[in-house]
Coordinates of N, CA, C and O in Angstrom, one line a residue:
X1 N 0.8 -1.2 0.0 CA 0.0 0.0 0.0 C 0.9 1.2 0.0 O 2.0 1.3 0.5
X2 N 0.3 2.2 -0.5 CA 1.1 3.2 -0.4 C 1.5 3.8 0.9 O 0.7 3.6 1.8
X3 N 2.7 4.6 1.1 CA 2.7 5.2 2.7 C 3.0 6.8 2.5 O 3.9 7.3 1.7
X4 N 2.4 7.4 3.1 CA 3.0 9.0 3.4 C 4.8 9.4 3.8 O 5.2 10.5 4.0
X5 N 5.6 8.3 3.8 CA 7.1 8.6 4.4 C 7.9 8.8 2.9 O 9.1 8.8 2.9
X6 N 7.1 8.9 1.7 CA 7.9 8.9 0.5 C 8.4 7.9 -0.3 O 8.5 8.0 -1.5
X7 N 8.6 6.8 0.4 CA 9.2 5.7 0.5 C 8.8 4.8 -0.6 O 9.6 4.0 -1.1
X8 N 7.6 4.9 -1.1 CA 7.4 4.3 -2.0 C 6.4 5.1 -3.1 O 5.9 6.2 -2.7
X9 N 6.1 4.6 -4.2 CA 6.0 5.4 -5.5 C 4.3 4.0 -6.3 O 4.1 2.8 -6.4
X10 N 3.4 5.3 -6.6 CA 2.7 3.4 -7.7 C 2.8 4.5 -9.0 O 2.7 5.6 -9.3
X11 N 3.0 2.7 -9.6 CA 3.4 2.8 -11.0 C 2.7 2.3 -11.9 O 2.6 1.1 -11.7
X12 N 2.1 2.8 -13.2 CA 1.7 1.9 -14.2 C 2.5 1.0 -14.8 O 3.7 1.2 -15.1
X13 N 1.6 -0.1 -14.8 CA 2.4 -1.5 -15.1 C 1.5 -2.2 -16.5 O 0.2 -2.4 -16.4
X14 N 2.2 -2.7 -17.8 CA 1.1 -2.8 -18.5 C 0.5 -2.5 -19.5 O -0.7 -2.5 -19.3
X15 N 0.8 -2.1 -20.7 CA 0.5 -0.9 -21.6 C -1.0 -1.3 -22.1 O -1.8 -0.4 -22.0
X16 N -1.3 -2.1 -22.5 CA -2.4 -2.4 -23.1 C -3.9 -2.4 -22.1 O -5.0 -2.1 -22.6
X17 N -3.6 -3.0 -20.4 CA -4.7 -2.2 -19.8 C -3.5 -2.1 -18.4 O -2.9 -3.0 -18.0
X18 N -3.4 -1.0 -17.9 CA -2.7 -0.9 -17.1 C -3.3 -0.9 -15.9 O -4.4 -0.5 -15.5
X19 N -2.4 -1.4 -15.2 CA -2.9 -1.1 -13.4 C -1.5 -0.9 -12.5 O -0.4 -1.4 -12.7
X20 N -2.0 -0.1 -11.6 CA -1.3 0.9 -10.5 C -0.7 0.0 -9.7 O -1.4 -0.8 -9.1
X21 N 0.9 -0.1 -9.6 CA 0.9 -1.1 -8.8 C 2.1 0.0 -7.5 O 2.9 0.8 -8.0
X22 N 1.9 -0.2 -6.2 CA 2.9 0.7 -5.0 C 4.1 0.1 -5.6 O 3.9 -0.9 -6.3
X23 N 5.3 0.5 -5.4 CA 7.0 -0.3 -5.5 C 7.3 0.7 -4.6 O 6.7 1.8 -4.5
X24 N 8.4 0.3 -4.0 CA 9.6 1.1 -2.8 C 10.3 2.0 -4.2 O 10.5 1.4 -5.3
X25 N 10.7 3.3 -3.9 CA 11.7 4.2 -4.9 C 12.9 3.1 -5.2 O 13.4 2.9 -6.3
X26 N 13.2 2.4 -3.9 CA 14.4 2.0 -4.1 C 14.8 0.2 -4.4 O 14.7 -0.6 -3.4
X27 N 15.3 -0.2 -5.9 CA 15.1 -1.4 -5.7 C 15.8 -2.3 -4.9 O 16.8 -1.9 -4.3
X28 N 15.4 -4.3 -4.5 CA 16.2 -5.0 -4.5 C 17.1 -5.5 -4.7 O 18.0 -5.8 -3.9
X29 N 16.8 -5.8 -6.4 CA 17.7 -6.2 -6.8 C 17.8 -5.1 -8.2 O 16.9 -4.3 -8.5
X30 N 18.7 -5.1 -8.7 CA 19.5 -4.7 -10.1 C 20.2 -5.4 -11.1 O 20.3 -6.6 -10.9
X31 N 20.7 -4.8 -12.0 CA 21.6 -4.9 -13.0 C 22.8 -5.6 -12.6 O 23.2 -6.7 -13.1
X32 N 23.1 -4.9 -11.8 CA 24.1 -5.4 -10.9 C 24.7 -7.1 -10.4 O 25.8 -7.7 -10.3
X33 N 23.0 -7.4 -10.1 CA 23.0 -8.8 -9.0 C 22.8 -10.0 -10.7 O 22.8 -11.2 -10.5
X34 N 22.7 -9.5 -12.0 CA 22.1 -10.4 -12.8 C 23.5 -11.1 -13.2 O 24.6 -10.5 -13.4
X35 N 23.4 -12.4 -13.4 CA 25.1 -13.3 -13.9 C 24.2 -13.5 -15.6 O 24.9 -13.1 -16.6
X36 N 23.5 -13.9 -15.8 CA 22.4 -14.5 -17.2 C 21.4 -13.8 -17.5 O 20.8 -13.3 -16.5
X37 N 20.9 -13.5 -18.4 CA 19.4 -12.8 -19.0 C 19.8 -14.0 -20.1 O 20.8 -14.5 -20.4
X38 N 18.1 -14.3 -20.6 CA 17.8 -15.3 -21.7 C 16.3 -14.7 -22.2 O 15.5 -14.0 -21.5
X39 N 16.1 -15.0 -23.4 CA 14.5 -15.1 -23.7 C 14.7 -17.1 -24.3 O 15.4 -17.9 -24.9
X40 N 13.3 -16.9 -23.3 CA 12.9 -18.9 -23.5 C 12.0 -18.6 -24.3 O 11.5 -17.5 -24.4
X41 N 11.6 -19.9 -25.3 CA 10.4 -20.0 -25.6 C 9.5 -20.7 -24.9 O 9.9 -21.7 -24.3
X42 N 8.0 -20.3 -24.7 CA 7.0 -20.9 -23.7 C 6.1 -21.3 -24.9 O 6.3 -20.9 -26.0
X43 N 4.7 -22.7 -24.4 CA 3.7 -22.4 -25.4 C 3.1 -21.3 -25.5 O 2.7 -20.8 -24.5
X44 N 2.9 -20.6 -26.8 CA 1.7 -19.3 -27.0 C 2.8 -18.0 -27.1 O 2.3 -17.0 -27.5
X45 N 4.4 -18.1 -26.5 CA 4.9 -17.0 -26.4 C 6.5 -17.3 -26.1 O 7.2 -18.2 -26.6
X46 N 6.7 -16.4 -25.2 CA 7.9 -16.3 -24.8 C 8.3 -16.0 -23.1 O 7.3 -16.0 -22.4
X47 N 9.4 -15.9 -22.6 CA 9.5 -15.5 -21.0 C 11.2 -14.9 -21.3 O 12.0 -15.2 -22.2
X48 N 11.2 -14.1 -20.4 CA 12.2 -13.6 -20.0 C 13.1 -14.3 -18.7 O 12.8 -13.7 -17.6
X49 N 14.0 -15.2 -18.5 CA 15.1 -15.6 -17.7 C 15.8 -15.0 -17.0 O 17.0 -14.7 -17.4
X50 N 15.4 -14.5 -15.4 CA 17.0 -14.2 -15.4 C 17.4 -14.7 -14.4 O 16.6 -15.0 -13.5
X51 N 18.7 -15.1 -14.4 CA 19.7 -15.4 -13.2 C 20.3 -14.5 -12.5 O 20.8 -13.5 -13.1
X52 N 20.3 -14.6 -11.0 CA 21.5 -13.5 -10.2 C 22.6 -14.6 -9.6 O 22.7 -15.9 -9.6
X53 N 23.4 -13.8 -9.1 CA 24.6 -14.1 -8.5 C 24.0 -14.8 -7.1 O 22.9 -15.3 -7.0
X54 N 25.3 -14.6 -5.9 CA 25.1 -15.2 -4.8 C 24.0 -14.0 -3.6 O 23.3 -14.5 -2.8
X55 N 24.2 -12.3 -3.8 CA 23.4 -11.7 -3.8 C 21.9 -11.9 -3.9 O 21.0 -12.1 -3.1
X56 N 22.0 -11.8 -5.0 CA 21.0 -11.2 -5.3 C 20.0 -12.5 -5.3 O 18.8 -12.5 -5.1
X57 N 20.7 -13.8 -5.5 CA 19.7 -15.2 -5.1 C 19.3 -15.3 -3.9 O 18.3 -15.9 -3.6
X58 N 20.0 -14.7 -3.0 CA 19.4 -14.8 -1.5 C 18.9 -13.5 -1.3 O 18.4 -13.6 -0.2
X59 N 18.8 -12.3 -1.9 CA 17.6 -10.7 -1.8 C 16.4 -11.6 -2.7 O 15.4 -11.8 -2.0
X60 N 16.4 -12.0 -3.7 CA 15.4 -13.3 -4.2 C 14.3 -14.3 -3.4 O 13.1 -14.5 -3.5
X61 N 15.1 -14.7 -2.9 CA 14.3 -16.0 -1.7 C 14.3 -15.0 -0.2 O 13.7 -15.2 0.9
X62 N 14.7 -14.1 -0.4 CA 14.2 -13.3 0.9 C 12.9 -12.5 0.8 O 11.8 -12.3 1.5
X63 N 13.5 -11.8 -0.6 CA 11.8 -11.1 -0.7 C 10.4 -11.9 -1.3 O 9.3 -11.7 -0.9
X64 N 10.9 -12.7 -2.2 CA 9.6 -13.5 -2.4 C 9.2 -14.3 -1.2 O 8.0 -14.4 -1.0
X65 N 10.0 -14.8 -0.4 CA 9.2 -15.2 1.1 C 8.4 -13.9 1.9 O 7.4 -13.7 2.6
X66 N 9.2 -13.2 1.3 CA 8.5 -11.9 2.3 C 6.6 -11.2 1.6 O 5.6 -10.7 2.1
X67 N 6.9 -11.6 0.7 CA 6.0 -10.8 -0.3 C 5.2 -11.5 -0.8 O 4.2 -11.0 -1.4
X68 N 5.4 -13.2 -0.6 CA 4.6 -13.9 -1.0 C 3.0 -13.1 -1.5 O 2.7 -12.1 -1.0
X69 N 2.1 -13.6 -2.4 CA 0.9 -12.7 -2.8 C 0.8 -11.5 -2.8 O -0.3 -10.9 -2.6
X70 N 2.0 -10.7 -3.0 CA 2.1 -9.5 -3.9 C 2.5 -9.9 -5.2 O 2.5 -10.9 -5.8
X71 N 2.8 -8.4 -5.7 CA 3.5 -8.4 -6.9 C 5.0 -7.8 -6.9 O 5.4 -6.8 -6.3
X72 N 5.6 -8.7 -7.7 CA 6.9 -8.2 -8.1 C 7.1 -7.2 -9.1 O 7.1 -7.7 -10.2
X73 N 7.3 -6.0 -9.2 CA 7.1 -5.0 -10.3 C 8.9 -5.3 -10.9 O 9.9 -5.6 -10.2
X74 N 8.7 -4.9 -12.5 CA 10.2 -4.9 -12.8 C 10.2 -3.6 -14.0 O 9.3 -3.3 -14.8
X75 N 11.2 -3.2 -13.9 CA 11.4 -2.4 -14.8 C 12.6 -2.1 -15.7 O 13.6 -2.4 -15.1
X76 N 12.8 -1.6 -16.9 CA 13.7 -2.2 -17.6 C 14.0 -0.7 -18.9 O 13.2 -0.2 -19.6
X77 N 15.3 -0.4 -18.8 CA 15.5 0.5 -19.6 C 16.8 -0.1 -20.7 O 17.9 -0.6 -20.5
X78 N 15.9 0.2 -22.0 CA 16.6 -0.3 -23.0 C 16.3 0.6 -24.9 O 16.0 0.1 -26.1
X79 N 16.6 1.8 -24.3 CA 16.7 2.7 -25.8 C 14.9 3.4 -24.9 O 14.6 4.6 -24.9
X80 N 14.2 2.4 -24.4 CA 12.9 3.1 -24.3 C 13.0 3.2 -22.6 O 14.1 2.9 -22.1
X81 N 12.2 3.5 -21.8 CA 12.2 3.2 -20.2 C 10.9 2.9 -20.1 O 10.2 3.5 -20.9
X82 N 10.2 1.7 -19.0 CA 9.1 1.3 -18.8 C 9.3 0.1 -17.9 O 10.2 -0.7 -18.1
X83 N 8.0 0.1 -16.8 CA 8.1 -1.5 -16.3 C 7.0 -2.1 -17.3 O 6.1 -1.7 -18.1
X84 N 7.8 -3.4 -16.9 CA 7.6 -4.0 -18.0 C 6.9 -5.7 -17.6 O 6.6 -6.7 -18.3
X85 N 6.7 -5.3 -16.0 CA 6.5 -6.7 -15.6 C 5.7 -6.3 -14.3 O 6.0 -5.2 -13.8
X86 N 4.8 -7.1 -13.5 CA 4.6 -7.3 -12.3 C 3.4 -8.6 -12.1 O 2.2 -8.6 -12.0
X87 N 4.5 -10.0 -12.0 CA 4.2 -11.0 -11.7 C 3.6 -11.2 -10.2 O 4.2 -10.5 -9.5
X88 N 2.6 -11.9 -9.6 CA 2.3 -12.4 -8.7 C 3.7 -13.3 -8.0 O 4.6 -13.9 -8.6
X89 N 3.6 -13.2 -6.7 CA 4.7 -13.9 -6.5 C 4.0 -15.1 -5.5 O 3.2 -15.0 -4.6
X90 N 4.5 -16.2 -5.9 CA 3.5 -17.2 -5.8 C 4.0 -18.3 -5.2 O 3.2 -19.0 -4.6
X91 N 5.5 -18.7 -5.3 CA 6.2 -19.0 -4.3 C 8.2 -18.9 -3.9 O 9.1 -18.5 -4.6
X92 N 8.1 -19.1 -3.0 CA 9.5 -18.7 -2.3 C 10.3 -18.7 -4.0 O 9.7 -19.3 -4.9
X93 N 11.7 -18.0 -4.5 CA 12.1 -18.6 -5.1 C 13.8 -18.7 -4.8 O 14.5 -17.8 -5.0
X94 N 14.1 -19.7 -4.3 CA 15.2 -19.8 -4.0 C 16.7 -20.9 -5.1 O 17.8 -21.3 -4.6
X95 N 16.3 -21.0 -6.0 CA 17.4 -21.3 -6.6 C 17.9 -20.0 -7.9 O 18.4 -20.2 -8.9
X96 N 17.6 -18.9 -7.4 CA 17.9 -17.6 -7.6 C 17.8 -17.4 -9.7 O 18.5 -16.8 -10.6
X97 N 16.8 -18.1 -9.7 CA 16.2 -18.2 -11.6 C 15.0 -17.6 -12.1 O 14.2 -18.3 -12.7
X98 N 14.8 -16.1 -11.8 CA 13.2 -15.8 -12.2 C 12.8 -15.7 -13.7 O 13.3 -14.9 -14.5
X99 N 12.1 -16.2 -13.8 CA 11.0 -16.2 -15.0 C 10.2 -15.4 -15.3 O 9.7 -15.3 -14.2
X100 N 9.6 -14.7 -16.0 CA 8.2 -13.9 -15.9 C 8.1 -13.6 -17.7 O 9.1 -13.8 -18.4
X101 N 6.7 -12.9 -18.1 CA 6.7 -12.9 -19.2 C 6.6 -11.3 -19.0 O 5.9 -10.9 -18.1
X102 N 7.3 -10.4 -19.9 CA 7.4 -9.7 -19.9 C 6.6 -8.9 -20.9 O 6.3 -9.4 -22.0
X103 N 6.1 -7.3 -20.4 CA 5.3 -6.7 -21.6 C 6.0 -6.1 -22.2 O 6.3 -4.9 -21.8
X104 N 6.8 -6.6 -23.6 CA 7.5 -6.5 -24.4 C 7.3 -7.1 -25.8 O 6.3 -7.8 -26.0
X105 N 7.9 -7.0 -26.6 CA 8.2 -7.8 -27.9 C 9.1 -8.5 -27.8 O 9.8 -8.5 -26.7
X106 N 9.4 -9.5 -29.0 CA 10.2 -10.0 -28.7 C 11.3 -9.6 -28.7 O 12.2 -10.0 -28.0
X107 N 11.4 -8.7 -29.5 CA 12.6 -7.8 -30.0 C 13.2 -7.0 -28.8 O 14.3 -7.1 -28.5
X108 N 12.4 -6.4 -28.4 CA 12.4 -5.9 -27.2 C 13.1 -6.5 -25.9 O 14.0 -5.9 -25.3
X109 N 12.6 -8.2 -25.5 CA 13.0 -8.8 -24.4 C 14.7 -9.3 -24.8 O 15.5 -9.6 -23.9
X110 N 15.1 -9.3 -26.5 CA 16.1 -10.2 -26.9 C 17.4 -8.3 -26.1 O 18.4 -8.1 -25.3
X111 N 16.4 -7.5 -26.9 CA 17.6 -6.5 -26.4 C 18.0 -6.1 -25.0 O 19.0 -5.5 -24.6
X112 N 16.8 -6.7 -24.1 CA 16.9 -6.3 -22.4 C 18.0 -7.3 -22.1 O 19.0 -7.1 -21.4
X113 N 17.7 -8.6 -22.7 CA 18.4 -10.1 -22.1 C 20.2 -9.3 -23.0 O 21.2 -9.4 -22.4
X114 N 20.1 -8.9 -23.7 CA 21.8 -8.6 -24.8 C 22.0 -7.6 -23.5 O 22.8 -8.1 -22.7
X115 N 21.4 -6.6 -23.2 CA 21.7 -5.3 -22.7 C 22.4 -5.7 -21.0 O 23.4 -5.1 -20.5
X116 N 21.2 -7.2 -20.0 CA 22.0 -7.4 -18.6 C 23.1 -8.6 -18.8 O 23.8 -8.8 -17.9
X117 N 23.4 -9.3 -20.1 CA 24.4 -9.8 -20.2 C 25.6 -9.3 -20.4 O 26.6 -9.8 -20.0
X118 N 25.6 -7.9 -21.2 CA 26.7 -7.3 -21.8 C 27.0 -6.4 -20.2 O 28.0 -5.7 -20.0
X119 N 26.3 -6.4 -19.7 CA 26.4 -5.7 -18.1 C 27.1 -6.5 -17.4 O 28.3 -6.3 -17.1
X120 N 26.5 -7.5 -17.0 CA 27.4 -9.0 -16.1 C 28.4 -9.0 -17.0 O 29.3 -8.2 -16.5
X121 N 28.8 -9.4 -17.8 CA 30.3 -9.2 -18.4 C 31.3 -8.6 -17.8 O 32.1 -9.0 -17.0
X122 N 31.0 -7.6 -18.2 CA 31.5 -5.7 -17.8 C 32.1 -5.9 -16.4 O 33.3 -5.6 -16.2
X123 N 31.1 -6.3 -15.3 CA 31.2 -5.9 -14.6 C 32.4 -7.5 -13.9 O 33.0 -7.4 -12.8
X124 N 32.6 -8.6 -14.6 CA 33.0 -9.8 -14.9 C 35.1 -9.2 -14.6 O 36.2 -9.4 -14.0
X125 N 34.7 -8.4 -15.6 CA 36.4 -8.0 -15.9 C 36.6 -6.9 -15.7 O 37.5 -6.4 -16.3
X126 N 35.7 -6.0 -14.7 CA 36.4 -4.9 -14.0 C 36.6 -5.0 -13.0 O 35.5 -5.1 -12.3
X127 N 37.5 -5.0 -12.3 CA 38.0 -4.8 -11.3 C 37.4 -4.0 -10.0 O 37.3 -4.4 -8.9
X128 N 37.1 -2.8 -10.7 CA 36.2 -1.8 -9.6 C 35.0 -2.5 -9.0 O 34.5 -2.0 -8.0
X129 N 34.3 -3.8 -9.6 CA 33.2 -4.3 -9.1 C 33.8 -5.4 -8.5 O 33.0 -6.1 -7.9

């Protein structure tokens, strides 16, 4: 729910019928915590894959325990900015692999999955990280 301390923000989620969903300003997880992005194919479509590190797999199984029957909002900047996702969270997910289908194209989800791979790289062989 929303709170009066700032702290959190609602967001349209959704393009085609949207709905309002509260998120904290500040995320869990990031860019940062991703080792894999993939697009799978599903029957009827597609899903978006991602893998985190040792992080972000346990901010993962911590908040989906926590949040169980909420929603997970995600958001994703890639040439355009928009969330792009807010799956039900339905159970714990602790081998740190989330799935969701994303409101995207395909084109779209292949450039987010190019865009956190070429990130984990990066961040693979710099040193500063």
């Amino acid at each position: 729910a929303p709170d009066s301390s700032g702290r959190t923000v609602q967001v349209p989620v959704f393009r085609e019928r949207p709905i309002l969903v509260t998120v904290d300003r500040e995320p869990f997880l990031t860019e940062g915590n991703v080792t894999k992005a993939e697009v799978v194919d599903e029957p009827g479509g597609f899903s978006l894959r991602i893998e985190f590190e040792r992080q972000g797999r346990w901010l993962l199984e911590k908040y989906t325990g926590q949040y169980r029957g909420r929603r997970l909002a995600i958001f994703a900047s890639f040439g355009s900015e928009r969330w792009i996702g807010a799956p039900l969270i339905q159970a714990v997910i602790s081998d740190g692999k989330f799935t969701f289908t994303p409101d995207a194209s395909r084109e779209e989800a292949l450039r987010i999955a190019r865009g956190l791979n070429n990130y984990a790289k990066k961040m693979e062989h710099d040193p500063r990280f």
